């Protein structure tokens, strides 16, 4: 008999590009690890990967090699004890349009690895391309990253609408990033949540707010994750608060997680 699942899988997604997904995924990873949790961080922005850039590393192998015959151990990069990173490739057109079957084969190869960790975090590309949608639909939960800009709200609404129509996806949580104030973030969240409730009958939870912070750009320039580069800056504190909520959620949902696959087959 297969052991009960204990891994909570989360995809970090957005309608509009450049809203901070990769930085949030990476630093949430470090924050979860700081809290004593094990995790695997997967660069699911296939073809335009950049988690490796933010980490300041150049992995020899990546998910593309796993589609070939490379053994799994040669692709996994340990970032710390119990913190694994699966890099993807940049500038590889065949990965951008990965069809669902190939995606399933790739993810099946990874299932046994995912099972060893408390969390699986997927950083995805922006938008509503078929590859992004199918990657976004598989995890147990989705973290939608928005900024207070109107275009970010409309694009995120479009993403949620398409995911719920095409894949019957539920479980959306929101992070408002690059906000000047908690009030501005709340207004942005309310607008999106009201539209989703009214037109899609989908409730959305506010997972947290990450304030605009010049240290984020500095950490990117230095290619050092924010939580290491400026551990006590405002944005780092915000991300730690969000990580604590994610830990609580895993604890609260443990019975449900035990009965769910880490990544669902597509419907
Ligand atoms: N909280 C923040 N405060 C200030 N600047 C930020 C913040 N979050 C992100 N940024 C800026 O936004 C840039 C883009 O961030 P990031 O690459 O994480 O976005 P993304 O959503 O992953 O982009 P893409 O859609 O291209 O994958 C960062 O390089 C940084 O300069
Ligand atoms: Mg990104």
Tab-separated table of C-alpha atoms and ligand atoms in Angstrom:
chain	number	residue	atom	x	y	z
A	1	UNK	CA	0.000	0.000	0.000
A	2	UNK	CA	1.294	3.499	-0.834
A	3	UNK	CA	1.951	5.691	2.194
A	4	UNK	CA	-0.475	8.558	2.774
A	5	UNK	CA	0.518	11.787	1.102
A	6	UNK	CA	1.916	14.558	3.330
A	7	UNK	CA	3.170	16.936	0.630
A	8	UNK	CA	1.262	20.170	0.027
A	9	UNK	CA	1.758	21.341	-3.554
A	10	UNK	CA	1.423	24.989	-4.502
A	11	UNK	CA	1.858	26.756	-7.849
A	12	UNK	CA	2.824	30.424	-7.918
A	13	UNK	CA	1.049	31.983	-10.901
A	14	UNK	CA	-0.021	35.308	-12.369
A	15	UNK	CA	-1.939	36.693	-15.324
A	16	UNK	CA	0.497	39.518	-15.990
A	17	UNK	CA	4.246	38.993	-16.206
A	18	UNK	CA	6.886	40.616	-14.041
A	19	UNK	CA	4.720	40.851	-10.907
A	20	UNK	CA	7.234	39.067	-8.658
A	21	UNK	CA	6.317	35.353	-8.867
A	22	UNK	CA	9.857	34.023	-9.094
A	23	UNK	CA	11.136	36.150	-6.220
A	24	UNK	CA	8.145	35.183	-4.096
A	25	UNK	CA	8.461	31.448	-4.876
A	26	UNK	CA	12.183	31.457	-4.135
A	27	UNK	CA	11.953	33.384	-0.888
A	28	UNK	CA	8.878	31.536	0.329
A	29	UNK	CA	11.055	28.463	-0.153
A	30	UNK	CA	13.765	29.886	2.080
A	31	UNK	CA	11.171	31.052	4.620
A	32	UNK	CA	9.536	27.600	4.792
A	33	UNK	CA	12.981	26.079	5.211
A	34	UNK	CA	13.820	28.547	8.012
A	35	UNK	CA	10.658	27.328	9.749
A	36	UNK	CA	12.093	23.808	9.716
A	37	UNK	CA	10.203	22.417	6.734
A	38	UNK	CA	11.515	20.370	3.853
A	39	UNK	CA	10.649	21.373	0.326
A	40	UNK	CA	11.302	21.030	-3.343
A	41	UNK	CA	11.253	24.114	-5.524
A	42	UNK	CA	10.565	23.419	-9.186
A	43	UNK	CA	11.238	25.918	-11.932
A	44	UNK	CA	8.119	25.450	-14.005
A	45	UNK	CA	8.740	28.529	-16.150
A	46	UNK	CA	9.853	26.092	-18.809
A	47	UNK	CA	11.847	27.682	-21.563
A	48	UNK	CA	12.317	30.999	-19.727
A	49	UNK	CA	13.643	29.706	-16.437
A	50	UNK	CA	15.297	32.137	-14.066
A	51	UNK	CA	15.261	30.767	-10.537
A	52	UNK	CA	18.880	29.691	-11.152
A	53	UNK	CA	19.751	33.294	-12.036
A	54	UNK	CA	18.228	34.594	-8.801
A	55	UNK	CA	20.197	31.950	-6.916
A	56	UNK	CA	23.423	32.890	-8.699
A	57	UNK	CA	24.040	29.311	-9.843
A	58	UNK	CA	24.450	27.596	-13.232
A	59	UNK	CA	23.152	24.035	-12.887
A	60	UNK	CA	24.744	21.553	-15.281
A	61	UNK	CA	21.519	19.691	-15.923
A	62	UNK	CA	17.847	20.609	-15.888
A	63	UNK	CA	14.338	19.257	-16.489
A	64	UNK	CA	15.032	19.019	-20.196
A	65	UNK	CA	17.711	16.385	-19.453
A	66	UNK	CA	15.172	14.478	-17.395
A	67	UNK	CA	13.005	14.223	-20.511
A	68	UNK	CA	16.026	12.505	-22.026
A	69	UNK	CA	17.732	9.762	-20.061
A	70	UNK	CA	19.463	11.754	-17.314
A	71	UNK	CA	18.992	10.154	-13.868
A	72	UNK	CA	16.919	12.184	-11.435
A	73	UNK	CA	19.821	12.582	-8.970
A	74	UNK	CA	21.841	14.406	-11.625
A	75	UNK	CA	19.133	17.053	-12.051
A	76	UNK	CA	18.294	17.771	-8.392
A	77	UNK	CA	20.311	20.654	-6.910
A	78	UNK	CA	20.450	20.642	-3.087
A	79	UNK	CA	20.159	24.252	-1.852
A	80	UNK	CA	20.403	23.141	1.781
A	81	UNK	CA	19.604	20.026	3.735
A	82	UNK	CA	15.986	19.072	2.894
A	83	UNK	CA	15.713	21.882	0.357
A	84	UNK	CA	15.897	20.633	-3.230
A	85	UNK	CA	15.802	22.662	-6.411
A	86	UNK	CA	14.793	21.394	-9.853
A	87	UNK	CA	16.103	23.796	-12.481
A	88	UNK	CA	14.630	24.260	-15.923
A	89	UNK	CA	16.180	25.471	-19.154
A	90	UNK	CA	16.104	28.921	-20.684
A	91	UNK	CA	15.740	29.560	-24.398
A	92	UNK	CA	14.492	26.085	-25.220
A	93	UNK	CA	11.448	26.350	-27.463
A	94	UNK	CA	10.434	22.656	-27.132
A	95	UNK	CA	9.918	23.118	-23.385
A	96	UNK	CA	7.662	26.136	-23.788
A	97	UNK	CA	4.989	24.130	-25.582
A	98	UNK	CA	5.257	20.911	-23.651
A	99	UNK	CA	2.116	18.909	-24.394
A	100	UNK	CA	0.064	17.451	-21.565
A	101	UNK	CA	1.254	13.872	-22.108
A	102	UNK	CA	4.929	14.795	-21.999
A	103	UNK	CA	4.220	16.968	-18.961
A	104	UNK	CA	2.585	13.974	-17.263
A	105	UNK	CA	5.562	11.729	-18.065
A	106	UNK	CA	7.938	14.316	-16.633
A	107	UNK	CA	5.887	14.779	-13.459
A	108	UNK	CA	5.458	11.025	-12.962
A	109	UNK	CA	9.235	10.683	-12.937
A	110	UNK	CA	9.300	13.228	-10.120
A	111	UNK	CA	6.476	11.908	-7.943
A	112	UNK	CA	8.647	9.735	-5.691
A	113	UNK	CA	10.949	12.712	-5.080
A	114	UNK	CA	8.067	15.086	-4.279
A	115	UNK	CA	6.710	12.617	-1.695
A	116	UNK	CA	9.800	13.056	0.444
A	117	UNK	CA	9.095	16.727	1.159
A	118	UNK	CA	6.549	18.732	3.144
A	119	UNK	CA	6.036	21.197	0.301
A	120	UNK	CA	6.314	21.298	-3.470
A	121	UNK	CA	6.536	24.864	-4.758
A	122	UNK	CA	6.232	25.498	-8.487
A	123	UNK	CA	7.245	28.774	-10.032
A	124	UNK	CA	5.347	29.182	-13.308
A	125	UNK	CA	5.413	31.526	-16.273
A	126	UNK	CA	2.823	34.286	-16.619
A	127	UNK	CA	-0.266	34.201	-18.784
A	128	UNK	CA	-2.754	31.684	-20.085
A	129	UNK	CA	-0.758	29.538	-22.500
A	130	UNK	CA	-1.825	25.852	-22.515
A	131	UNK	CA	1.403	24.725	-20.784
A	132	UNK	CA	1.011	27.274	-17.993
A	133	UNK	CA	-2.658	26.363	-17.542
A	134	UNK	CA	-2.029	22.647	-17.246
A	135	UNK	CA	0.864	23.166	-14.842
A	136	UNK	CA	-1.244	25.569	-12.797
A	137	UNK	CA	-4.200	23.189	-12.640
A	138	UNK	CA	-2.298	20.195	-11.210
A	139	UNK	CA	-1.182	21.307	-7.711
A	140	UNK	CA	-3.487	21.235	-4.711
A	141	UNK	CA	-3.361	25.025	-4.356
A	142	UNK	CA	-2.543	28.114	-6.413
A	143	UNK	CA	-1.005	31.333	-5.185
A	144	UNK	CA	-1.962	34.117	-7.563
A	145	UNK	CA	0.445	37.044	-7.407
A	146	UNK	CA	-0.955	40.437	-8.330
A	147	UNK	CA	0.236	44.007	-8.015
A	148	UNK	CA	-2.198	46.858	-7.349
A	149	UNK	CA	-2.094	47.853	-11.048
A	150	UNK	CA	-5.433	47.553	-12.887
A	151	UNK	CA	-3.827	45.485	-15.690
A	152	UNK	CA	-2.579	42.958	-13.159
A	153	UNK	CA	-6.104	42.613	-11.757
A	154	UNK	CA	-7.751	42.104	-15.155
A	155	UNK	CA	-5.096	39.619	-16.315
A	156	UNK	CA	-5.371	37.636	-13.081
A	157	UNK	CA	-9.136	37.570	-13.368
A	158	UNK	CA	-8.706	36.177	-16.910
A	159	UNK	CA	-6.329	33.479	-15.629
A	160	UNK	CA	-8.686	32.434	-12.829
A	161	UNK	CA	-11.637	32.385	-15.224
A	162	UNK	CA	-9.864	30.193	-17.796
A	163	UNK	CA	-8.509	27.810	-15.139
A	164	UNK	CA	-11.904	27.373	-13.569
A	165	UNK	CA	-13.630	26.909	-16.962
A	166	UNK	CA	-11.083	24.566	-18.544
A	167	UNK	CA	-9.884	22.583	-15.545
A	168	UNK	CA	-12.588	23.183	-12.878
A	169	UNK	CA	-9.789	24.590	-10.754
A	170	UNK	CA	-10.566	25.876	-7.272
A	171	UNK	CA	-8.388	26.863	-4.318
A	172	UNK	CA	-6.984	30.222	-5.264
A	173	UNK	CA	-5.110	32.337	-2.753
A	174	UNK	CA	-3.829	35.783	-3.417
A	175	UNK	CA	-0.619	37.634	-2.662
A	176	UNK	CA	-0.600	41.350	-3.403
A	177	UNK	CA	2.993	42.256	-4.220
A	178	UNK	CA	4.756	45.610	-4.646
A	179	UNK	CA	2.111	47.360	-2.629
A	180	UNK	CA	2.842	50.826	-1.204
A	181	UNK	CA	0.506	50.252	1.744
A	182	UNK	CA	-1.688	47.594	3.320
A	183	UNK	CA	-4.702	49.692	2.406
A	184	UNK	CA	-3.793	49.789	-1.276
A	185	UNK	CA	-3.282	46.012	-1.197
A	186	UNK	CA	-6.650	45.438	0.465
A	187	UNK	CA	-8.418	47.538	-2.188
A	188	UNK	CA	-6.754	45.522	-4.983
A	189	UNK	CA	-7.664	42.225	-3.298
A	190	UNK	CA	-11.280	43.319	-2.727
A	191	UNK	CA	-11.738	44.272	-6.380
A	192	UNK	CA	-10.476	40.941	-7.678
A	193	UNK	CA	-12.207	38.862	-5.009
A	194	UNK	CA	-15.547	40.602	-5.632
A	195	UNK	CA	-15.324	39.994	-9.396
A	196	UNK	CA	-14.475	36.315	-8.856
A	197	UNK	CA	-17.287	35.866	-6.349
A	198	UNK	CA	-19.859	37.676	-8.449
A	199	UNK	CA	-19.087	36.376	-11.951
A	200	UNK	CA	-17.406	33.020	-11.281
A	201	UNK	CA	-18.883	32.146	-7.858
A	202	UNK	CA	-15.341	31.475	-6.702
A	203	UNK	CA	-14.160	32.543	-3.259
A	204	UNK	CA	-10.571	33.784	-3.082
A	205	UNK	CA	-8.527	34.138	0.104
A	206	UNK	CA	-5.977	36.843	0.799
A	207	UNK	CA	-2.817	34.994	1.750
A	208	UNK	CA	-0.763	38.100	2.335
A	209	UNK	CA	0.793	41.338	1.218
A	210	UNK	CA	4.401	41.943	0.189
A	211	UNK	CA	5.285	45.609	0.298
A	212	UNK	CA	7.278	47.376	-2.369
A	213	UNK	CA	10.852	47.271	-1.179
A	214	UNK	CA	14.021	48.431	-2.979
A	215	UNK	CA	15.894	45.519	-1.378
A	216	UNK	CA	14.113	43.100	-3.723
A	217	UNK	CA	15.725	44.665	-6.780
A	218	UNK	CA	19.084	44.862	-4.989
A	219	UNK	CA	18.933	41.167	-4.094
A	220	UNK	CA	18.153	40.342	-7.743
A	221	UNK	CA	21.121	42.418	-8.904
A	222	UNK	CA	23.372	40.572	-6.472
A	223	UNK	CA	21.796	37.214	-7.382
A	224	UNK	CA	21.287	36.396	-3.719
A	225	UNK	CA	17.796	35.455	-2.436
A	226	UNK	CA	16.218	38.345	-0.514
A	227	UNK	CA	15.903	36.348	2.714
A	228	UNK	CA	19.687	35.896	2.709
A	229	UNK	CA	20.574	39.302	1.247
A	230	UNK	CA	18.417	41.500	3.499
A	231	UNK	CA	16.845	39.155	6.057
A	232	UNK	CA	15.131	41.851	8.096
A	233	UNK	CA	13.833	44.148	5.344
A	234	UNK	CA	10.103	44.756	5.041
A	235	UNK	CA	9.504	42.438	2.077
A	236	UNK	CA	11.458	39.605	3.759
A	237	UNK	CA	9.303	39.956	6.884
A	238	UNK	CA	6.139	39.940	4.772
A	239	UNK	CA	7.263	36.745	3.045
A	240	UNK	CA	8.006	35.066	6.399
A	241	UNK	CA	4.487	35.914	7.590
A	242	UNK	CA	3.051	34.296	4.472
A	243	UNK	CA	5.228	31.197	4.932
A	244	UNK	CA	3.908	30.810	8.487
A	245	UNK	CA	0.337	30.884	7.130
A	246	UNK	CA	1.204	28.230	4.540
A	247	UNK	CA	2.649	26.013	7.285
A	248	UNK	CA	-0.554	26.424	9.315
A	249	UNK	CA	-2.619	25.593	6.259
A	250	UNK	CA	-0.709	22.353	5.629
A	251	UNK	CA	-1.336	21.367	9.222
A	252	UNK	CA	-5.030	22.244	9.030
A	253	UNK	CA	-5.558	20.431	5.720
A	254	UNK	CA	-3.517	17.336	6.540
A	255	UNK	CA	-6.434	14.917	6.245
A	256	UNK	CA	-7.378	16.317	2.865
A	257	UNK	CA	-3.754	16.326	1.685
A	258	UNK	CA	-3.419	12.671	2.724
A	259	UNK	CA	-6.244	11.759	0.343
A	260	UNK	CA	-5.110	13.915	-2.621
A	261	UNK	CA	-2.415	13.246	-5.180
A	262	UNK	CA	0.457	15.741	-5.050
A	263	UNK	CA	-0.289	16.690	-8.635
A	264	UNK	CA	-3.728	15.936	-10.026
A	265	UNK	CA	-4.278	14.412	-13.443
A	266	UNK	CA	-5.862	16.994	-15.758
A	267	UNK	CA	-9.607	16.999	-16.345
B	1	LIG	N1	8.131	43.494	-3.414
B	1	LIG	C1	8.865	44.050	-4.404
B	1	LIG	N2	9.339	45.317	-4.268
B	1	LIG	C2	10.060	45.902	-5.247
B	1	LIG	N3	10.359	45.309	-6.416
B	1	LIG	C3	9.921	44.064	-6.616
B	1	LIG	C4	9.153	43.362	-5.630
B	1	LIG	N4	8.851	42.123	-6.108
B	1	LIG	C5	9.423	42.062	-7.339
B	1	LIG	N5	10.058	43.221	-7.648
B	1	LIG	C6	10.754	43.551	-8.912
B	1	LIG	O1	10.106	42.908	-9.983
B	1	LIG	C7	11.050	42.221	-10.777
B	1	LIG	C8	10.393	41.025	-11.413
B	1	LIG	O2	10.235	40.025	-10.437
B	1	LIG	P1	10.092	38.473	-10.840
B	1	LIG	O3	11.118	38.084	-11.834
B	1	LIG	O4	10.034	37.723	-9.560
B	1	LIG	O5	8.663	38.517	-11.555
B	1	LIG	P2	7.902	37.324	-12.291
B	1	LIG	O6	6.455	37.496	-12.010
B	1	LIG	O7	8.512	36.031	-11.925
B	1	LIG	O8	8.218	37.637	-13.829
B	1	LIG	P3	7.903	36.689	-15.083
B	1	LIG	O9	6.430	36.810	-15.332
B	1	LIG	O10	8.724	37.280	-16.184
B	1	LIG	O11	8.310	35.295	-14.708
B	1	LIG	C9	12.201	41.908	-9.829
B	1	LIG	O12	13.411	41.777	-10.522
B	1	LIG	C10	12.212	43.087	-8.897
B	1	LIG	O13	13.021	44.105	-9.449
B	2	LIG	MG1	9.265	34.500	-13.120
